[in-house]
Coordinates of C-alpha atoms in Angstrom, one line a residue:
Chain A
M1 CA 62.3 -121.9 83.5
S2 CA 63.7 -120.9 86.8
D3 CA 67.0 -119.8 85.2
R4 CA 67.0 -116.1 86.2
R5 CA 69.5 -115.2 83.5
L6 CA 66.8 -115.7 80.9
P7 CA 64.2 -113.0 80.2
S8 CA 61.6 -115.7 79.9
S9 CA 61.9 -116.3 83.7
P10 CA 59.8 -114.0 85.8
G11 CA 62.8 -113.7 88.2
F12 CA 64.8 -112.0 85.5
W13 CA 62.7 -108.8 85.8
R14 CA 63.7 -107.1 89.0
S15 CA 62.0 -103.7 89.0
P16 CA 59.7 -103.3 92.0
L17 CA 57.7 -100.8 90.0
R18 CA 56.1 -103.2 87.6
G19 CA 52.6 -104.3 88.5
P20 CA 49.0 -104.2 87.3
W21 CA 48.3 -100.8 88.9
F22 CA 51.2 -99.0 87.2
T23 CA 50.4 -100.5 83.8
S24 CA 46.7 -99.8 84.2
V25 CA 47.2 -96.2 85.0
L26 CA 49.4 -95.7 82.0
G27 CA 47.1 -97.7 79.8
L28 CA 44.1 -95.6 80.7
V29 CA 46.0 -92.4 80.0
L30 CA 47.0 -93.8 76.6
L31 CA 43.4 -94.9 75.9
A32 CA 42.2 -91.3 76.3
G33 CA 45.1 -89.8 74.5
I34 CA 45.3 -92.2 71.6
T35 CA 41.5 -91.9 71.1
V36 CA 41.9 -88.1 70.7
L37 CA 44.9 -88.7 68.3
F38 CA 42.9 -91.1 66.2
V39 CA 39.9 -88.8 66.0
T40 CA 41.9 -85.7 65.2
G41 CA 43.9 -87.7 62.7
L42 CA 40.7 -88.7 60.9
V43 CA 39.5 -85.1 61.1
S44 CA 42.7 -83.9 59.5
Y45 CA 42.2 -86.4 56.7
A46 CA 38.7 -85.1 56.1
A47 CA 40.0 -81.5 56.2
Y48 CA 41.9 -82.2 52.9
N49 CA 38.5 -82.9 51.2
P50 CA 40.0 -86.1 49.6
G51 CA 36.6 -87.0 48.3
L52 CA 36.3 -83.8 46.3
T53 CA 38.9 -84.4 43.7
P54 CA 41.8 -86.8 43.0
V55 CA 44.1 -83.7 43.2
N56 CA 43.5 -83.5 47.0
D57 CA 43.6 -87.2 47.6
Q58 CA 46.9 -88.7 48.7
T59 CA 45.4 -92.1 49.3
P60 CA 43.2 -92.9 46.3
G61 CA 43.0 -96.6 47.2
K62 CA 41.4 -95.9 50.7
G63 CA 38.2 -97.9 49.9
I64 CA 35.9 -97.9 52.9
L65 CA 38.4 -96.3 55.2
G66 CA 37.1 -93.0 53.9
F67 CA 33.5 -93.9 55.0
Y68 CA 33.1 -91.0 57.4
L69 CA 34.3 -88.2 55.1
F70 CA 32.3 -85.1 55.2
D71 CA 32.4 -81.6 53.6
W72 CA 35.0 -79.8 55.6
P73 CA 33.4 -76.6 57.1
T74 CA 34.9 -73.1 57.0
R75 CA 33.9 -72.2 60.6
P76 CA 35.2 -71.8 63.1
R77 CA 38.0 -70.3 61.1
W78 CA 40.6 -71.7 63.6
L79 CA 39.2 -75.2 63.3
Y80 CA 42.1 -76.9 61.6
R81 CA 44.6 -74.9 63.7
L82 CA 43.0 -76.4 66.8
T83 CA 42.5 -80.0 65.6
Q84 CA 45.9 -80.4 64.0
G85 CA 47.7 -78.5 66.8
V86 CA 46.1 -80.9 69.3
H87 CA 46.9 -83.9 67.1
V88 CA 50.6 -83.2 66.9
T89 CA 51.2 -81.6 70.3
L90 CA 49.3 -84.3 72.1
G91 CA 51.1 -87.0 70.1
I92 CA 54.5 -85.6 71.2
T93 CA 53.3 -85.2 74.7
L94 CA 52.2 -88.8 74.9
I95 CA 55.6 -90.2 73.9
P96 CA 56.8 -90.7 77.6
V97 CA 53.6 -92.4 78.5
L98 CA 53.9 -94.7 75.6
L99 CA 57.5 -95.6 76.5
A100 CA 56.6 -96.1 80.1
K101 CA 53.7 -98.3 79.2
L102 CA 55.9 -100.5 76.9
W103 CA 58.5 -100.7 79.6
S104 CA 55.9 -101.8 82.2
V105 CA 54.8 -104.8 80.1
V106 CA 58.0 -105.8 78.5
P107 CA 58.3 -109.1 80.6
R108 CA 55.3 -110.3 78.7
L109 CA 57.1 -110.2 75.4
F110 CA 59.4 -113.0 76.6
A111 CA 56.8 -115.0 78.6
L112 CA 56.6 -118.7 78.0
P113 CA 54.9 -120.9 76.8
P114 CA 54.5 -118.9 73.5
A115 CA 50.8 -119.7 73.5
R116 CA 48.4 -121.2 76.0
S117 CA 45.6 -121.4 73.5
L118 CA 44.8 -120.4 69.9
T119 CA 43.2 -117.2 71.2
H120 CA 46.3 -116.5 73.3
A121 CA 48.5 -117.0 70.2
L122 CA 46.4 -114.7 68.1
E123 CA 46.4 -112.1 70.9
R124 CA 50.2 -112.1 71.0
I125 CA 50.3 -111.6 67.2
S126 CA 47.9 -108.8 67.6
L127 CA 50.2 -107.2 70.1
L128 CA 52.9 -107.1 67.4
L129 CA 50.5 -105.0 65.4
L130 CA 49.7 -102.9 68.4
V131 CA 53.3 -102.2 69.4
G132 CA 54.7 -102.1 65.9
G133 CA 51.8 -100.0 64.7
G134 CA 51.9 -97.6 67.6
L135 CA 55.6 -97.0 67.3
F136 CA 55.3 -96.8 63.5
E137 CA 52.7 -94.0 63.8
F138 CA 54.6 -92.1 66.5
V139 CA 57.9 -92.4 64.6
T140 CA 56.5 -91.4 61.2
G141 CA 54.7 -88.5 62.8
V142 CA 57.7 -87.2 64.7
L143 CA 60.0 -87.5 61.7
N144 CA 57.5 -85.7 59.4
V145 CA 57.3 -82.9 61.9
Q146 CA 61.1 -82.6 61.6
L147 CA 61.0 -82.7 57.8
D148 CA 63.2 -85.8 57.9
Y149 CA 61.5 -87.8 55.2
V150 CA 63.5 -91.0 55.7
F151 CA 60.4 -93.3 55.9
P152 CA 59.7 -95.7 53.1
G153 CA 57.2 -93.8 51.0
S154 CA 54.9 -90.7 51.1
F155 CA 53.9 -89.6 54.6
Y156 CA 50.2 -89.4 53.9
P157 CA 49.5 -93.1 53.0
L158 CA 52.0 -94.4 55.5
H159 CA 50.5 -92.5 58.4
F160 CA 46.9 -93.0 57.3
Y161 CA 46.9 -96.7 56.6
G162 CA 49.3 -97.3 59.5
A163 CA 46.8 -95.6 61.7
W164 CA 44.1 -98.0 60.7
V165 CA 46.3 -101.1 61.2
F166 CA 47.2 -99.7 64.6
F167 CA 43.6 -98.8 65.4
A168 CA 42.5 -102.3 64.6
A169 CA 44.9 -103.8 67.2
F170 CA 44.3 -100.9 69.6
A171 CA 40.5 -101.4 69.6
V172 CA 40.7 -105.1 70.3
H173 CA 43.4 -104.5 73.0
V174 CA 41.1 -102.0 74.7
A175 CA 38.1 -104.4 74.5
L176 CA 40.2 -107.2 76.0
K177 CA 42.0 -105.2 78.7
L178 CA 39.9 -102.3 79.7
P179 CA 37.8 -104.2 82.3
T180 CA 41.0 -105.5 83.9
A181 CA 42.6 -102.1 83.9
L182 CA 39.6 -100.4 85.5
R183 CA 39.4 -103.1 88.1
H184 CA 43.0 -102.6 89.1
V185 CA 42.7 -98.8 89.3
R186 CA 39.3 -99.0 91.2
R187 CA 40.8 -101.5 93.7
A188 CA 43.7 -99.2 94.3
R189 CA 41.4 -96.3 94.9
G190 CA 39.4 -98.4 97.3
A191 CA 42.6 -99.3 99.1
D192 CA 43.3 -95.6 99.4
G193 CA 46.5 -95.4 97.4
E194 CA 48.6 -97.7 95.3
P195 CA 48.4 -101.2 96.4
T196 CA 51.2 -103.6 97.2
P197 CA 50.6 -106.1 94.4
K198 CA 50.9 -109.7 95.1
R199 CA 52.6 -112.1 92.8
E200 CA 49.5 -113.9 91.8
E201 CA 47.9 -110.7 90.5
G202 CA 49.8 -111.1 87.3
D203 CA 53.1 -111.9 85.8
L204 CA 54.1 -108.2 85.8
V205 CA 55.0 -108.2 89.5
S206 CA 58.6 -109.4 90.0
P207 CA 58.9 -112.4 92.3
R208 CA 62.2 -111.2 93.7
P209 CA 62.1 -107.4 93.3
D210 CA 65.1 -105.2 93.9
P211 CA 64.8 -102.7 96.8
P212 CA 62.8 -99.8 95.4
S213 CA 64.7 -96.7 94.4
V214 CA 61.6 -94.7 93.6
S215 CA 57.9 -95.2 94.4
R216 CA 55.3 -96.0 91.8
R217 CA 53.9 -92.6 92.2
G218 CA 57.3 -91.1 91.9
A219 CA 57.8 -93.0 88.6
L220 CA 54.5 -91.7 87.3
W221 CA 55.5 -88.2 88.3
L222 CA 58.7 -88.6 86.2
V223 CA 56.6 -89.8 83.2
G224 CA 54.3 -86.8 83.7
G225 CA 57.3 -84.5 84.0
G226 CA 58.6 -85.8 80.7
S227 CA 55.3 -85.1 79.1
L228 CA 55.2 -81.7 80.5
L229 CA 58.7 -80.9 79.3
L230 CA 57.9 -82.1 75.8
F231 CA 54.6 -80.1 75.9
A232 CA 56.3 -77.0 77.1
T233 CA 59.0 -77.1 74.4
T234 CA 56.5 -77.9 71.6
A235 CA 53.2 -76.2 72.2
G236 CA 54.5 -72.7 71.4
R237 CA 54.7 -73.5 67.7
S238 CA 51.0 -73.0 67.5
F239 CA 51.3 -69.3 68.5
D240 CA 53.1 -66.2 67.4
G241 CA 55.2 -63.8 69.4
P242 CA 57.0 -64.8 72.6
L243 CA 55.2 -68.1 73.0
R244 CA 56.7 -69.4 69.8
Q245 CA 60.1 -68.8 71.3
T246 CA 59.3 -71.4 73.9
A247 CA 59.2 -74.2 71.3
L248 CA 62.9 -74.6 71.6
L249 CA 63.5 -77.9 69.9
A250 CA 60.7 -78.0 67.4
P251 CA 60.7 -76.8 63.8
H252 CA 58.7 -73.6 63.3
G253 CA 59.4 -72.9 66.9
G254 CA 61.9 -70.4 68.1
A255 CA 62.5 -67.5 65.6
D256 CA 60.3 -66.4 62.7
P257 CA 62.0 -66.6 59.3
G258 CA 61.7 -62.8 58.8
T259 CA 60.7 -59.5 60.3
G260 CA 57.9 -57.2 59.5
P261 CA 54.5 -57.8 58.0
G262 CA 55.5 -60.9 56.0
G263 CA 58.0 -62.3 58.5
F264 CA 55.7 -65.0 59.8
Q265 CA 56.2 -68.8 59.4
I266 CA 56.6 -70.2 56.0
N267 CA 55.9 -73.7 54.6
K268 CA 57.8 -74.0 51.3
T269 CA 59.6 -70.9 50.1
A270 CA 59.5 -69.5 46.6
A271 CA 63.0 -71.0 46.0
Y272 CA 61.7 -74.4 47.1
A273 CA 58.8 -74.2 44.7
G274 CA 61.1 -73.0 41.9
I275 CA 59.2 -69.8 41.4
D276 CA 61.2 -67.4 39.2
A277 CA 60.8 -63.7 40.0
A278 CA 60.5 -63.0 36.2
E279 CA 57.2 -65.0 36.0
T280 CA 55.6 -63.2 38.9
S281 CA 56.4 -59.7 37.7
E282 CA 53.7 -57.1 37.0
E283 CA 54.2 -57.5 33.2
A284 CA 54.5 -61.3 33.1
W285 CA 52.0 -62.6 35.6
R286 CA 48.3 -63.1 34.6
L287 CA 45.7 -64.9 36.6
V288 CA 43.6 -67.2 34.3
V289 CA 40.1 -67.6 35.5
T290 CA 37.9 -70.1 33.7
G291 CA 34.2 -70.8 34.2
R292 CA 30.8 -71.2 32.6
T293 CA 31.1 -68.1 30.4
G294 CA 34.7 -68.6 29.3
T295 CA 38.1 -67.5 30.4
V296 CA 39.3 -64.2 31.8
R297 CA 42.9 -63.1 32.2
L298 CA 43.7 -60.7 34.9
G299 CA 46.9 -58.9 35.8
R300 CA 47.6 -57.8 39.3
A301 CA 46.4 -54.2 38.4
D302 CA 43.1 -55.7 37.1
L303 CA 42.6 -57.6 40.4
L304 CA 43.3 -54.4 42.4
R305 CA 40.4 -52.7 40.6
L306 CA 38.0 -55.4 41.8
P307 CA 36.4 -54.9 45.3
L308 CA 39.0 -55.8 47.9
H309 CA 38.0 -57.4 51.2
S310 CA 39.9 -58.3 54.4
S311 CA 39.9 -61.4 56.5
A312 CA 41.9 -62.3 59.6
L313 CA 42.9 -65.9 59.2
P314 CA 45.7 -68.2 60.5
I315 CA 48.0 -70.5 58.6
A316 CA 47.7 -74.0 60.0
C317 CA 50.0 -76.8 58.8
V318 CA 49.5 -80.5 58.9
E319 CA 52.8 -80.6 60.8
G320 CA 51.0 -79.1 63.7
W321 CA 52.4 -75.6 63.8
S322 CA 50.2 -72.6 63.0
T323 CA 50.3 -68.8 63.1
S324 CA 48.0 -66.4 64.8
D325 CA 45.5 -64.6 62.6
Q326 CA 47.2 -62.6 59.8
W327 CA 45.4 -59.8 58.1
W328 CA 44.9 -60.7 54.5
R329 CA 43.4 -58.4 51.8
G330 CA 42.4 -59.4 48.4
V331 CA 39.5 -60.4 46.1
R332 CA 36.8 -62.7 47.3
L333 CA 36.8 -66.1 45.5
S334 CA 33.1 -65.8 45.1
D335 CA 33.6 -62.4 43.2
L336 CA 36.1 -64.2 40.9
A337 CA 33.5 -66.9 40.3
A338 CA 31.0 -64.2 39.4
L339 CA 33.4 -62.9 36.7
V340 CA 33.0 -66.2 34.8
G341 CA 29.3 -66.8 35.1
Y342 CA 28.6 -67.9 38.6
G343 CA 27.0 -64.7 39.9
D344 CA 24.3 -66.3 42.0
A345 CA 25.9 -66.8 45.5
D346 CA 24.0 -70.2 45.8
G347 CA 25.3 -71.5 42.5
V348 CA 29.0 -71.0 43.3
P349 CA 30.8 -74.2 42.2
D350 CA 33.9 -76.0 43.4
V351 CA 37.2 -74.6 42.1
L352 CA 40.5 -76.1 41.0
V353 CA 43.4 -73.8 42.0
E354 CA 46.7 -74.2 40.2
S355 CA 50.0 -72.7 41.2
L356 CA 53.0 -71.5 39.2
Q357 CA 54.8 -74.3 41.1
R358 CA 55.7 -77.0 38.6
H359 CA 56.5 -80.0 40.8
G360 CA 55.5 -81.4 44.1
A361 CA 52.3 -82.4 45.8
F362 CA 49.6 -79.8 46.2
R363 CA 50.7 -77.5 43.4
R364 CA 47.1 -78.0 42.5
A365 CA 44.3 -78.0 45.0
G366 CA 40.5 -78.4 44.9
L367 CA 38.2 -76.2 47.0
R368 CA 34.6 -77.1 47.7
A369 CA 31.7 -74.8 47.0
N370 CA 31.2 -74.0 50.6
Q371 CA 34.8 -72.8 50.8
V372 CA 34.5 -70.7 47.6
R373 CA 31.3 -69.2 48.9
D374 CA 32.6 -68.1 52.3
P375 CA 33.0 -64.3 52.4
L376 CA 36.3 -64.8 54.2
S377 CA 37.8 -66.9 51.4
L378 CA 40.1 -64.6 49.4
L379 CA 42.6 -64.6 46.6
A380 CA 44.9 -62.5 48.8
L381 CA 47.2 -59.8 47.3
Y382 CA 48.3 -58.2 50.6
V383 CA 49.1 -59.5 54.0
N384 CA 49.3 -57.4 57.2
G385 CA 49.0 -54.2 55.1
E386 CA 51.8 -54.9 52.5
D387 CA 52.2 -56.8 49.3
L388 CA 52.6 -60.5 49.8
T389 CA 56.3 -61.5 50.0
P390 CA 57.5 -64.0 47.5
D391 CA 57.7 -66.7 50.1
H392 CA 54.0 -66.1 51.1
G393 CA 52.8 -66.4 47.5
Y394 CA 53.3 -63.1 45.7
P395 CA 51.6 -62.1 43.4
A396 CA 48.5 -63.8 44.7
R397 CA 47.5 -66.7 47.0
V398 CA 44.4 -68.4 48.2
I399 CA 43.4 -68.1 51.9
V400 CA 40.4 -70.1 53.1
P401 CA 39.1 -70.2 56.7
A402 CA 39.8 -73.5 58.5
A403 CA 41.5 -75.1 55.6
P404 CA 44.8 -77.0 56.0
G405 CA 47.8 -74.9 55.0
V406 CA 48.6 -76.7 51.7
L407 CA 45.2 -76.0 50.3
N408 CA 45.9 -72.3 50.6
T409 CA 47.7 -72.4 47.3
K410 CA 50.5 -69.8 46.8
W411 CA 51.7 -68.2 43.5
V412 CA 48.2 -68.9 42.0
A413 CA 48.3 -69.0 38.2
R414 CA 44.9 -70.4 37.3
L415 CA 41.4 -70.8 38.8
T416 CA 39.0 -73.2 37.1
F417 CA 35.5 -73.0 38.5
G418 CA 33.1 -75.9 38.1
A419 CA 35.9 -78.2 36.8
L420 CA 35.8 -80.8 39.6
Chain B
M1 CA 31.3 -102.3 82.5
I2 CA 31.9 -105.4 80.5
T3 CA 32.6 -108.4 82.6
P4 CA 35.7 -110.1 81.3
R5 CA 34.4 -113.5 82.1
I6 CA 32.1 -114.8 79.4
A7 CA 28.8 -116.2 80.4
R8 CA 28.4 -119.9 79.6
M9 CA 27.4 -120.3 76.0
P10 CA 23.8 -121.3 75.6
R11 CA 23.3 -124.8 74.5
L12 CA 22.8 -125.0 70.8
P13 CA 19.7 -126.7 69.3
R14 CA 20.3 -130.4 68.6
F15 CA 20.5 -130.0 64.8
L16 CA 23.4 -127.4 65.1
R17 CA 25.5 -129.5 67.5
T18 CA 28.5 -131.3 66.1
P19 CA 27.9 -135.0 66.1
S20 CA 30.1 -136.6 68.7
A21 CA 32.0 -139.7 67.9
P22 CA 30.7 -143.0 69.3
R23 CA 32.1 -143.5 72.7
A24 CA 33.5 -146.9 72.1
R25 CA 35.8 -145.7 69.4
R26 CA 37.4 -142.9 71.4
V27 CA 41.2 -143.2 71.5
P28 CA 43.6 -141.0 73.4
R29 CA 44.7 -138.2 71.0
P30 CA 47.8 -136.0 71.3
R31 CA 47.1 -132.8 73.2
R32 CA 46.1 -130.0 70.9
L33 CA 46.3 -126.3 71.5
P34 CA 43.0 -125.4 73.2
L35 CA 40.8 -122.8 71.5
G36 CA 40.5 -120.3 74.3
S37 CA 37.6 -117.9 74.7
P38 CA 35.4 -117.8 71.6
L39 CA 34.4 -114.1 72.2
R40 CA 38.1 -113.1 72.3
L41 CA 38.6 -115.2 69.2
L42 CA 35.8 -113.3 67.4
L43 CA 37.1 -109.9 68.4
L44 CA 40.6 -110.8 67.3
A45 CA 39.4 -112.1 64.0
C46 CA 37.5 -108.8 63.5
S47 CA 40.7 -106.9 64.3
F48 CA 42.9 -108.9 62.0
A49 CA 40.4 -108.4 59.2
L50 CA 40.4 -104.6 59.6
A51 CA 44.2 -104.6 60.0
G52 CA 44.5 -106.7 56.9
Y53 CA 42.2 -104.4 54.9
A54 CA 44.4 -101.4 55.9
G55 CA 47.6 -103.4 55.7
V56 CA 47.1 -104.3 52.1
R57 CA 47.0 -100.6 51.4
L58 CA 49.9 -99.8 53.7
F59 CA 52.1 -102.4 51.9
A60 CA 51.0 -101.4 48.4
G61 CA 54.1 -99.3 47.9
D62 CA 57.5 -100.3 49.1
W63 CA 56.2 -103.3 51.1
R64 CA 59.7 -104.4 52.2
G65 CA 60.6 -101.0 53.6
V66 CA 57.2 -100.7 55.4
A67 CA 57.5 -104.1 56.9
L68 CA 61.0 -103.4 58.0
W69 CA 59.9 -100.2 59.7
F70 CA 56.8 -101.7 61.2
V71 CA 58.5 -104.7 62.7
G72 CA 61.8 -103.0 63.1
A73 CA 60.3 -100.3 65.3
A74 CA 59.0 -102.9 67.7
L75 CA 62.2 -104.9 67.7
L76 CA 64.4 -101.9 68.0
H77 CA 62.4 -100.6 70.9
D78 CA 62.0 -103.9 72.8
L79 CA 65.5 -105.4 72.1
V80 CA 67.8 -102.3 71.9
L81 CA 66.4 -99.1 73.3
L82 CA 64.7 -100.5 76.4
P83 CA 67.6 -102.8 77.4
L84 CA 70.0 -99.9 76.8
Y85 CA 68.3 -97.4 79.1
A86 CA 67.5 -100.1 81.7
A87 CA 71.2 -101.1 81.8
A88 CA 72.2 -97.5 82.0
D89 CA 69.8 -96.9 84.9
R90 CA 71.0 -100.0 86.7
A91 CA 74.7 -98.9 86.2
V92 CA 73.9 -95.5 87.8
L93 CA 72.1 -97.2 90.7
R94 CA 75.0 -99.6 91.3
A95 CA 77.5 -96.8 91.2
A96 CA 75.5 -94.7 93.6
G97 CA 75.1 -97.8 95.9
R98 CA 78.8 -98.4 95.9
A99 CA 79.5 -94.8 96.7
G100 CA 77.0 -95.1 99.6
R101 CA 74.8 -92.4 97.9
R102 CA 71.8 -94.4 96.8
P103 CA 69.3 -91.8 97.9
W104 CA 71.0 -89.3 95.5
V105 CA 70.3 -91.4 92.5
A106 CA 67.1 -89.5 91.6
Y107 CA 69.2 -86.3 91.2
V108 CA 71.0 -88.0 88.3
R109 CA 68.2 -90.2 87.0
I110 CA 65.6 -87.5 86.5
P111 CA 67.6 -84.9 84.5
A112 CA 69.2 -87.8 82.5
A113 CA 65.8 -89.3 81.7
L114 CA 64.4 -85.9 80.7
S115 CA 67.4 -84.9 78.6
G116 CA 67.4 -88.4 76.9
L117 CA 63.8 -88.1 76.2
L118 CA 64.3 -84.8 74.3
L119 CA 67.2 -86.3 72.4
L120 CA 65.1 -89.3 71.4
V121 CA 62.2 -87.2 70.1
W122 CA 64.2 -84.5 68.4
F123 CA 67.1 -86.7 67.4
P124 CA 67.1 -85.8 63.6
L125 CA 67.3 -82.1 64.3
I126 CA 69.7 -82.3 67.3
A127 CA 72.1 -84.7 65.5
G128 CA 71.9 -82.6 62.3
Q129 CA 70.4 -85.5 60.3
V130 CA 67.9 -83.4 58.5
D131 CA 68.7 -82.5 54.9
R132 CA 70.0 -79.0 55.5
R133 CA 69.2 -77.5 52.1
R134 CA 65.7 -78.9 51.9
Y135 CA 64.9 -77.7 55.5
L136 CA 66.2 -74.2 54.7
L137 CA 64.2 -74.0 51.4
A138 CA 61.1 -75.3 53.1
T139 CA 61.0 -73.2 56.2
G140 CA 63.2 -70.2 55.3
L141 CA 65.4 -71.0 58.3
P142 CA 68.5 -73.2 58.6
P143 CA 68.2 -76.3 60.9
D144 CA 70.9 -74.9 63.2
G145 CA 71.0 -74.4 66.9
F146 CA 69.1 -77.5 67.9
L147 CA 72.1 -79.2 69.3
A148 CA 73.1 -76.1 71.3
R149 CA 69.6 -75.6 72.6
W150 CA 69.4 -79.3 73.7
L151 CA 72.8 -79.0 75.4
L152 CA 71.6 -75.8 77.2
I153 CA 68.4 -77.5 78.3
T154 CA 70.4 -80.5 79.5
A155 CA 72.7 -78.1 81.5
V156 CA 69.7 -76.4 83.1
L157 CA 68.2 -79.8 84.0
F158 CA 71.4 -81.1 85.6
G159 CA 72.2 -77.8 87.2
G160 CA 68.7 -77.4 88.6
S161 CA 68.9 -80.9 90.0
A162 CA 72.2 -80.2 91.6
L163 CA 70.8 -77.0 93.1
V164 CA 67.9 -78.9 94.6
L165 CA 70.2 -81.5 96.0
V166 CA 72.4 -78.8 97.6
L167 CA 69.5 -77.0 99.2
R168 CA 68.1 -80.2 100.6
L169 CA 71.4 -81.3 102.0
R170 CA 71.8 -77.9 103.7
R171 CA 68.3 -78.0 105.1
A172 CA 68.9 -81.5 106.4
A173 CA 72.2 -80.3 107.9
K174 CA 70.4 -77.4 109.7
H175 CA 67.8 -79.7 111.2
R176 CA 70.3 -82.3 112.3
P177 CA 70.9 -82.2 116.0
P178 CA 74.4 -80.6 116.8
A179 CA 77.2 -83.1 117.1
V180 CA 78.3 -83.9 120.7
H181 CA 81.7 -82.6 121.5

């Protein structure tokens, strides 16, 4: 046991930084941060309205894990932009804290005996779920943001079910450790500054520490500096203009894909979706609207003869980036519902929106009645004063306040009211 | 605040107690793993049940791949990444110590840590791992320039650190009492 060459020996770990105060401070930061991540993650899941139609549901086997689902509102119109921006940006910002926390407790991974009691053995197994689950969530999230889909399966079920496995371990870890962490931090505050930990305070304190090369506070400053750097090079992807230029290393940061009215950020170009210019031409394209009284087919010219309305709405993606408000102009979804027999504003039903896109998730999307009814919800024909560009969904796209980007279907071919 | 120590369990009514073996027949048994705190045990059981409920769904697809990622993430971090950066840090400290410049180590450590952090988080883009065609088709922009931007940020970090070091050394030199001739 006393062989200092083995990591199971406390003497193997030499850093004078490790100790209960350092770990407790990092743990409390993660407690607050991960709680926000978990809540905004669940909120994002609800924003897809997975309970509305199987079309929206990437995790049909969720069972009781969807217990809290609610009808996603349309106000405030920047709601998803805020919650998902916080989810992704905060997640990236917390990475240095997570790494530092794991570093601070790594001697415990090797501690012997493997188990002092049955409870202790189970606690250690639970820690595998905590560390494995936490890293799994952060890694899948960070890779998805970078469009590097190397993980084993679809992002939605992996990140969603992984989050619940992680949360189960996280919750019990908090329940078991929070009192200790609070005690250590309180004691330090009472002692007016970071305490000099004694060996008996826990196995985290090295019994033969190296001379310090940085103070504990200095190390925390470095962790905070890392978080600040990641924040400063990421947060800009939630804004347009010069702020976006500051997101130097993140996708959808830096430059916009184009210039002019339709130059703003794109998620899935027309080429990606396999949209042929021939099928979106004035002569070829017809919008098929179906409802109680039958089916109506409308060309773009027919749509332009309907009352046109404007809404200023952002595009907000599950990947955490968003645009500022764009100025959309088109036909209200509720007006289109009225064309096929749902004239009474209160009787507006759900709608299934189908795109010209033939493959890929979310080529079809369901919108709930409250989203259809909202006067800001449009089948947009123009953006920022000009025709939609092909990449933004020409000839027509849906734009709904507060909805996740993928539910704002582009290249719309068919609207079926009351089908869900 | 919850007290971590559990209050002594109330004594159960007689009919719920486990009957104890007659004293005369008690023989020394091999030591078993003690149970530990019953409250902790309950909390852990609850956590495992929830994790199991979600885990069944997590593993419903490519369970081997998911298990590999789940456990692999923990192992890769604890047994590869952490020892690597700890060893690198120790090497820098030792080299600085040998050169008699141990106080200078922060000026290398901080920019290196920050630059390494950016590399770790944005590795797929910086290393050009992302499927170029798909990225271009999805965003309308090529996944270029990330390596160059990371290198520039790294240059700024190290350059800024060097500048701070020079300024501090100069200020220290000014405040030092003049050498006796």
